[in-house]
PDB file of C-alpha atoms in Angstrom:
ATOM      1  CA  ASN A   1      73.642-117.710  73.542  1.00  0.00           C
ATOM      2  CA  ALA A   2      72.366-114.245  72.646  1.00  0.00           C
ATOM      3  CA  GLY A   3      74.404-112.639  75.437  1.00  0.00           C
ATOM      4  CA  VAL A   4      72.930-109.281  76.514  1.00  0.00           C
ATOM      5  CA  THR A   5      69.985-108.000  74.509  1.00  0.00           C
ATOM      6  CA  GLN A   6      68.346-104.594  74.679  1.00  0.00           C
ATOM      7  CA  THR A   7      65.122-103.201  73.275  1.00  0.00           C
ATOM      8  CA  PRO A   8      64.364-100.901  71.631  1.00  0.00           C
ATOM      9  CA  LYS A   9      67.424-100.006  69.538  1.00  0.00           C
ATOM     10  CA  PHE A  10      66.208 -96.454  68.874  1.00  0.00           C
ATOM     11  CA  GLN A  11      63.581 -94.242  70.492  1.00  0.00           C
ATOM     12  CA  VAL A  12      62.444 -90.643  70.161  1.00  0.00           C
ATOM     13  CA  LEU A  13      60.414 -89.164  73.011  1.00  0.00           C
ATOM     14  CA  LYS A  14      58.865 -85.794  73.668  1.00  0.00           C
ATOM     15  CA  THR A  15      59.679 -84.020  76.930  1.00  0.00           C
ATOM     16  CA  GLY A  16      57.500 -85.400  79.711  1.00  0.00           C
ATOM     17  CA  GLN A  17      56.796 -88.767  78.088  1.00  0.00           C
ATOM     18  CA  SER A  18      57.694 -91.986  79.854  1.00  0.00           C
ATOM     19  CA  MET A  19      59.242 -95.201  78.623  1.00  0.00           C
ATOM     20  CA  THR A  20      60.949 -98.378  79.777  1.00  0.00           C
ATOM     21  CA  LEU A  21      64.189 -99.725  78.335  1.00  0.00           C
ATOM     22  CA  GLN A  22      64.405-103.488  78.475  1.00  0.00           C
ATOM     23  CA  CYS A  23      67.502-105.591  79.053  1.00  0.00           C
ATOM     24  CA  ALA A  24      67.911-109.347  79.298  1.00  0.00           C
ATOM     25  CA  GLN A  25      70.892-111.693  79.612  1.00  0.00           C
ATOM     26  CA  ASP A  26      71.038-115.435  79.125  1.00  0.00           C
ATOM     27  CA  MET A  27      74.424-116.038  80.747  1.00  0.00           C
ATOM     28  CA  ASN A  28      73.098-116.681  84.274  1.00  0.00           C
ATOM     29  CA  HIS A  29      74.985-113.657  85.625  1.00  0.00           C
ATOM     30  CA  ASN A  30      74.093-112.313  89.039  1.00  0.00           C
ATOM     31  CA  SER A  31      74.991-108.643  88.577  1.00  0.00           C
ATOM     32  CA  MET A  32      73.536-106.274  86.016  1.00  0.00           C
ATOM     33  CA  TYR A  33      74.177-102.582  85.283  1.00  0.00           C
ATOM     34  CA  TRP A  34      72.753 -99.624  83.403  1.00  0.00           C
ATOM     35  CA  TYR A  35      75.157 -97.032  81.988  1.00  0.00           C
ATOM     36  CA  ARG A  36      74.690 -93.989  79.823  1.00  0.00           C
ATOM     37  CA  GLN A  37      77.163 -92.767  77.236  1.00  0.00           C
ATOM     38  CA  ASP A  38      77.327 -89.137  76.169  1.00  0.00           C
ATOM     39  CA  PRO A  39      79.513 -87.729  73.355  1.00  0.00           C
ATOM     40  CA  GLY A  40      83.183 -87.421  74.283  1.00  0.00           C
ATOM     41  CA  MET A  41      82.640 -89.144  77.599  1.00  0.00           C
ATOM     42  CA  GLY A  42      83.044 -92.595  78.933  1.00  0.00           C
ATOM     43  CA  LEU A  43      80.144 -94.527  80.337  1.00  0.00           C
ATOM     44  CA  ARG A  44      78.555 -93.409  83.595  1.00  0.00           C
ATOM     45  CA  LEU A  45      76.697 -95.738  85.927  1.00  0.00           C
ATOM     46  CA  ILE A  46      72.992 -95.029  86.440  1.00  0.00           C
ATOM     47  CA  TYR A  47      71.863 -98.022  88.537  1.00  0.00           C
ATOM     48  CA  TYR A  48      73.053-101.510  89.239  1.00  0.00           C
ATOM     49  CA  SER A  49      71.720-104.739  90.651  1.00  0.00           C
ATOM     50  CA  ALA A  50      74.104-107.026  92.501  1.00  0.00           C
ATOM     51  CA  SER A  51      71.592-109.862  92.542  1.00  0.00           C
ATOM     52  CA  GLU A  52      67.945-110.624  91.891  1.00  0.00           C
ATOM     53  CA  GLY A  53      65.767-108.500  94.168  1.00  0.00           C
ATOM     54  CA  THR A  54      68.366-105.813  94.898  1.00  0.00           C
ATOM     55  CA  THR A  55      69.054-102.502  93.174  1.00  0.00           C
ATOM     56  CA  ASP A  56      71.274 -99.542  94.054  1.00  0.00           C
ATOM     57  CA  LYS A  57      71.992 -96.081  92.715  1.00  0.00           C
ATOM     58  CA  GLY A  58      75.055 -95.300  90.692  1.00  0.00           C
ATOM     59  CA  GLU A  59      76.642 -92.007  89.740  1.00  0.00           C
ATOM     60  CA  VAL A  60      73.738 -90.421  87.836  1.00  0.00           C
ATOM     61  CA  PRO A  61      70.420 -91.940  89.052  1.00  0.00           C
ATOM     62  CA  ASN A  62      68.221 -88.821  89.013  1.00  0.00           C
ATOM     63  CA  GLY A  63      65.237 -89.132  86.669  1.00  0.00           C
ATOM     64  CA  TYR A  64      65.470 -92.933  86.422  1.00  0.00           C
ATOM     65  CA  ASN A  65      64.050 -95.991  88.136  1.00  0.00           C
ATOM     66  CA  VAL A  66      64.937 -99.635  87.705  1.00  0.00           C
ATOM     67  CA  SER A  67      63.397-103.058  88.236  1.00  0.00           C
ATOM     68  CA  ARG A  68      65.232-106.343  88.527  1.00  0.00           C
ATOM     69  CA  LEU A  69      62.327-108.504  87.422  1.00  0.00           C
ATOM     70  CA  ASN A  70      64.175-111.791  87.730  1.00  0.00           C
ATOM     71  CA  LYS A  71      67.731-113.007  87.285  1.00  0.00           C
ATOM     72  CA  ARG A  72      67.610-112.479  83.524  1.00  0.00           C
ATOM     73  CA  GLU A  73      65.933-109.075  83.204  1.00  0.00           C
ATOM     74  CA  PHE A  74      66.798-105.586  84.387  1.00  0.00           C
ATOM     75  CA  SER A  75      64.701-102.668  83.111  1.00  0.00           C
ATOM     76  CA  LEU A  76      65.298 -98.925  83.221  1.00  0.00           C
ATOM     77  CA  ARG A  77      62.362 -96.510  83.371  1.00  0.00           C
ATOM     78  CA  LEU A  78      62.217 -92.834  82.559  1.00  0.00           C
ATOM     79  CA  GLU A  79      59.068 -91.476  84.224  1.00  0.00           C
ATOM     80  CA  SER A  80      59.154 -87.983  82.686  1.00  0.00           C
ATOM     81  CA  ALA A  81      61.778 -87.685  79.982  1.00  0.00           C
ATOM     82  CA  ALA A  82      63.923 -84.545  79.730  1.00  0.00           C
ATOM     83  CA  PRO A  83      66.248 -83.409  76.906  1.00  0.00           C
ATOM     84  CA  SER A  84      69.208 -83.969  79.267  1.00  0.00           C
ATOM     85  CA  GLN A  85      68.395 -87.680  79.082  1.00  0.00           C
ATOM     86  CA  THR A  86      69.217 -87.805  75.379  1.00  0.00           C
ATOM     87  CA  SER A  87      71.978 -90.390  75.343  1.00  0.00           C
ATOM     88  CA  VAL A  88      72.948 -93.925  74.432  1.00  0.00           C
ATOM     89  CA  TYR A  89      72.009 -96.402  77.146  1.00  0.00           C
ATOM     90  CA  PHE A  90      73.924 -99.613  77.698  1.00  0.00           C
ATOM     91  CA  CYS A  91      73.026-102.564  79.831  1.00  0.00           C
ATOM     92  CA  ALA A  92      75.747-104.921  81.061  1.00  0.00           C
ATOM     93  CA  SER A  93      76.021-108.090  83.086  1.00  0.00           C
ATOM     94  CA  THR A  94      79.023-109.492  84.816  1.00  0.00           C
ATOM     95  CA  ARG A  95      80.571-112.761  85.807  1.00  0.00           C
ATOM     96  CA  GLY A  96      83.475-114.019  87.751  1.00  0.00           C
ATOM     97  CA  ARG A  97      85.976-112.668  90.183  1.00  0.00           C
ATOM     98  CA  ALA A  98      87.551-110.535  87.437  1.00  0.00           C
ATOM     99  CA  ASN A  99      84.229-108.735  86.988  1.00  0.00           C
ATOM    100  CA  GLU A 100      84.248-109.131  83.213  1.00  0.00           C
ATOM    101  CA  GLN A 101      81.313-107.057  82.038  1.00  0.00           C
ATOM    102  CA  TYR A 102      79.439-107.918  78.871  1.00  0.00           C
ATOM    103  CA  PHE A 103      77.484-105.178  77.157  1.00  0.00           C
ATOM    104  CA  GLY A 104      74.338-105.072  75.095  1.00  0.00           C
ATOM    105  CA  PRO A 105      74.191-103.206  71.763  1.00  0.00           C
ATOM    106  CA  GLY A 106      72.679-100.072  73.303  1.00  0.00           C
ATOM    107  CA  THR A 107      69.493 -98.001  73.007  1.00  0.00           C
ATOM    108  CA  ARG A 108      69.823 -94.601  71.345  1.00  0.00           C
ATOM    109  CA  LEU A 109      67.320 -92.266  72.970  1.00  0.00           C
ATOM    110  CA  THR A 110      66.505 -88.757  71.809  1.00  0.00           C
ATOM    111  CA  VAL A 111      64.270 -86.497  73.892  1.00  0.00           C
ATOM    112  CA  THR A 112      62.930 -83.438  72.083  1.00  0.00           C
TER     113      THR A 112
ATOM    114  CA  GLY B   1      87.868 -90.038  93.919  1.00  0.00           C
ATOM    115  CA  GLU B   2      88.111 -92.240  90.893  1.00  0.00           C
ATOM    116  CA  ASP B   3      89.320 -90.782  87.615  1.00  0.00           C
ATOM    117  CA  VAL B   4      90.501 -92.458  84.446  1.00  0.00           C
ATOM    118  CA  GLU B   5      92.144 -90.406  81.696  1.00  0.00           C
ATOM    119  CA  GLN B   6      93.018 -91.182  78.105  1.00  0.00           C
ATOM    120  CA  SER B   7      94.234 -89.188  75.136  1.00  0.00           C
ATOM    121  CA  LEU B   8      91.471 -88.478  72.631  1.00  0.00           C
ATOM    122  CA  PHE B   9      92.932 -89.538  69.321  1.00  0.00           C
ATOM    123  CA  LEU B  10      95.635 -91.710  67.752  1.00  0.00           C
ATOM    124  CA  SER B  11      96.397 -92.179  64.074  1.00  0.00           C
ATOM    125  CA  VAL B  12      98.672 -94.951  62.774  1.00  0.00           C
ATOM    126  CA  ARG B  13      99.455 -96.590  59.446  1.00  0.00           C
ATOM    127  CA  GLU B  14      98.318-100.101  58.680  1.00  0.00           C
ATOM    128  CA  GLY B  15     100.953-102.612  59.756  1.00  0.00           C
ATOM    129  CA  ASP B  16     102.453-100.347  62.429  1.00  0.00           C
ATOM    130  CA  SER B  17     102.040-100.883  66.164  1.00  0.00           C
ATOM    131  CA  SER B  18      99.538 -98.759  68.091  1.00  0.00           C
ATOM    132  CA  VAL B  19      99.987 -97.822  71.730  1.00  0.00           C
ATOM    133  CA  ILE B  20      97.016 -96.434  73.621  1.00  0.00           C
ATOM    134  CA  ASN B  21      97.698 -95.010  77.063  1.00  0.00           C
ATOM    135  CA  CYS B  22      95.580 -94.575  80.161  1.00  0.00           C
ATOM    136  CA  THR B  23      96.172 -93.200  83.650  1.00  0.00           C
ATOM    137  CA  TYR B  24      94.040 -93.807  86.698  1.00  0.00           C
ATOM    138  CA  THR B  25      94.039 -92.314  90.157  1.00  0.00           C
ATOM    139  CA  ASP B  26      92.575 -94.962  92.450  1.00  0.00           C
ATOM    140  CA  SER B  27      95.369 -97.089  93.841  1.00  0.00           C
ATOM    141  CA  SER B  28      92.866 -99.641  95.164  1.00  0.00           C
ATOM    142  CA  SER B  29      91.798-100.623  91.631  1.00  0.00           C
ATOM    143  CA  THR B  30      91.864-104.379  91.417  1.00  0.00           C
ATOM    144  CA  TYR B  31      91.236-105.004  87.734  1.00  0.00           C
ATOM    145  CA  LEU B  32      91.892-102.865  84.693  1.00  0.00           C
ATOM    146  CA  TYR B  33      90.223-103.433  81.358  1.00  0.00           C
ATOM    147  CA  TRP B  34      90.364-102.501  77.722  1.00  0.00           C
ATOM    148  CA  TYR B  35      87.163-102.310  75.726  1.00  0.00           C
ATOM    149  CA  LYS B  36      86.668-101.663  72.007  1.00  0.00           C
ATOM    150  CA  GLN B  37      83.652 -99.841  70.584  1.00  0.00           C
ATOM    151  CA  GLU B  38      82.946 -99.802  66.865  1.00  0.00           C
ATOM    152  CA  PRO B  39      80.544 -97.207  65.422  1.00  0.00           C
ATOM    153  CA  GLY B  40      76.956 -97.790  66.469  1.00  0.00           C
ATOM    154  CA  ALA B  41      77.852-100.836  68.552  1.00  0.00           C
ATOM    155  CA  GLY B  42      78.190-101.805  72.173  1.00  0.00           C
ATOM    156  CA  LEU B  43      81.434-102.281  74.049  1.00  0.00           C
ATOM    157  CA  GLN B  44      83.445-105.421  73.447  1.00  0.00           C
ATOM    158  CA  LEU B  45      85.788-106.624  76.166  1.00  0.00           C
ATOM    159  CA  LEU B  46      89.257-107.045  74.653  1.00  0.00           C
ATOM    160  CA  THR B  47      91.333-107.969  77.665  1.00  0.00           C
ATOM    161  CA  TYR B  48      91.883-107.238  81.312  1.00  0.00           C
ATOM    162  CA  ILE B  49      94.736-107.373  83.791  1.00  0.00           C
ATOM    163  CA  PHE B  50      94.818-108.014  87.487  1.00  0.00           C
ATOM    164  CA  SER B  51      96.560-105.315  89.481  1.00  0.00           C
ATOM    165  CA  ASN B  52      99.356-107.600  90.698  1.00  0.00           C
ATOM    166  CA  MET B  53     100.508-108.288  87.128  1.00  0.00           C
ATOM    167  CA  ASP B  54     102.865-106.174  85.039  1.00  0.00           C
ATOM    168  CA  MET B  55     102.071-107.499  81.614  1.00  0.00           C
ATOM    169  CA  LYS B  56      99.552-109.627  79.786  1.00  0.00           C
ATOM    170  CA  GLN B  57      99.778-110.754  76.176  1.00  0.00           C
ATOM    171  CA  ASP B  58      96.928-112.075  74.065  1.00  0.00           C
ATOM    172  CA  GLN B  59      97.721-112.597  70.380  1.00  0.00           C
ATOM    173  CA  ARG B  60      98.272-109.105  68.906  1.00  0.00           C
ATOM    174  CA  LEU B  61      97.395-107.345  72.151  1.00  0.00           C
ATOM    175  CA  THR B  62      99.857-106.539  74.936  1.00  0.00           C
ATOM    176  CA  VAL B  63      98.771-104.823  78.129  1.00  0.00           C
ATOM    177  CA  LEU B  64     101.376-103.167  80.323  1.00  0.00           C
ATOM    178  CA  LEU B  65     100.625-101.991  83.841  1.00  0.00           C
ATOM    179  CA  ASN B  66     102.842 -99.673  85.874  1.00  0.00           C
ATOM    180  CA  LYS B  67     101.139 -99.685  89.233  1.00  0.00           C
ATOM    181  CA  LYS B  68     103.564 -97.208  90.793  1.00  0.00           C
ATOM    182  CA  ASP B  69     102.736 -94.585  88.150  1.00  0.00           C
ATOM    183  CA  LYS B  70      99.115 -95.764  87.785  1.00  0.00           C
ATOM    184  CA  HIS B  71      99.651 -96.108  84.051  1.00  0.00           C
ATOM    185  CA  LEU B  72      98.089 -98.697  81.770  1.00  0.00           C
ATOM    186  CA  SER B  73      98.790 -99.172  78.079  1.00  0.00           C
ATOM    187  CA  LEU B  74      97.417-101.295  75.266  1.00  0.00           C
ATOM    188  CA  ARG B  75      99.716-102.180  72.405  1.00  0.00           C
ATOM    189  CA  ILE B  76      98.203-103.537  69.197  1.00  0.00           C
ATOM    190  CA  ALA B  77     100.779-105.173  66.947  1.00  0.00           C
ATOM    191  CA  ASP B  78     100.418-105.130  63.155  1.00  0.00           C
ATOM    192  CA  THR B  79      97.446-102.754  63.323  1.00  0.00           C
ATOM    193  CA  GLN B  80      94.758-103.378  60.709  1.00  0.00           C
ATOM    194  CA  THR B  81      92.007-101.137  59.329  1.00  0.00           C
ATOM    195  CA  GLY B  82      89.526-103.310  61.233  1.00  0.00           C
ATOM    196  CA  ASP B  83      91.145-102.089  64.448  1.00  0.00           C
ATOM    197  CA  SER B  84      89.787 -98.581  63.820  1.00  0.00           C
ATOM    198  CA  ALA B  85      87.443 -97.920  66.748  1.00  0.00           C
ATOM    199  CA  ILE B  86      87.236 -96.184  70.091  1.00  0.00           C
ATOM    200  CA  TYR B  87      89.168 -97.879  72.884  1.00  0.00           C
ATOM    201  CA  PHE B  88      88.121 -97.446  76.489  1.00  0.00           C
ATOM    202  CA  CYS B  89      90.203 -98.073  79.550  1.00  0.00           C
ATOM    203  CA  ALA B  90      88.243 -98.982  82.699  1.00  0.00           C
ATOM    204  CA  GLU B  91      88.937 -99.968  86.285  1.00  0.00           C
ATOM    205  CA  SER B  92      87.031-101.747  89.020  1.00  0.00           C
ATOM    206  CA  MET B  93      87.443-102.820  92.608  1.00  0.00           C
ATOM    207  CA  GLU B  94      87.157-106.339  93.883  1.00  0.00           C
ATOM    208  CA  ALA B  95      84.603-105.439  96.516  1.00  0.00           C
ATOM    209  CA  GLY B  96      81.580-103.185  96.646  1.00  0.00           C
ATOM    210  CA  ARG B  97      79.346-102.480  93.695  1.00  0.00           C
ATOM    211  CA  ARG B  98      82.045-103.447  91.222  1.00  0.00           C
ATOM    212  CA  ALA B  99      80.810-101.091  88.540  1.00  0.00           C
ATOM    213  CA  LEU B 100      83.404-100.022  86.021  1.00  0.00           C
ATOM    214  CA  THR B 101      84.845 -96.503  85.915  1.00  0.00           C
ATOM    215  CA  PHE B 102      85.634 -95.593  82.328  1.00  0.00           C
ATOM    216  CA  GLY B 103      87.962 -93.186  80.623  1.00  0.00           C
ATOM    217  CA  SER B 104      86.508 -91.001  77.876  1.00  0.00           C
ATOM    218  CA  GLY B 105      87.957 -93.198  75.134  1.00  0.00           C
ATOM    219  CA  THR B 106      90.728 -92.979  72.521  1.00  0.00           C
ATOM    220  CA  ARG B 107      89.703 -92.929  68.894  1.00  0.00           C
ATOM    221  CA  LEU B 108      92.145 -95.032  66.866  1.00  0.00           C
ATOM    222  CA  GLN B 109      92.284 -94.265  63.169  1.00  0.00           C
ATOM    223  CA  VAL B 110      94.216 -96.697  60.979  1.00  0.00           C
ATOM    224  CA  GLN B 111      95.364 -95.302  57.638  1.00  0.00           C
ATOM    225  CA  PRO B 112      95.732 -97.800  54.772  1.00  0.00           C
TER     226      PRO B 112
END
């Protein structure tokens, strides 16, 4: 099993450009999450999907949209990138009553 | 609201024990977690504890939970240079969106 995979690993965008971050999991998990990590801070929740076909906002959703394409895939879209969106983005999926979350390797995004 | 706090930095010598501390404010937290992040990598789940437990041991790792004081600690016995990383404490609820709330991380430096 590959676990949680994310593409791309690195990306540089100019202000105003758009892009989609891809995430896929092969563990048959129902719930998936997008977090961002900024220096000196823990992870903050952007959006989550409790199950296929449902998505909900997290703590910091402004400037982002998501799609839960199927059970495996959960994408994050930046429609018009801003420098404040420079961050490392992590996707996670979860199983079980203990809500053990498994993370992808991250996408490092720089917006200039 | 939810808040998880950790000290920023800990330095120990190889072979010593490390103790990383965390405090949280939400008394309805159901599960508490420790994650490890190595440079340039995603978060790796180390262990978790259910809120009705006081202690959990897993090989070199011991988690202690003081629910009255809302204090969680992670003890690493016989610390090795490979344990150098950032350690995140996180909490979640059993119901609702079940996203994790993270502390800002403790950087553990192990001196040879």
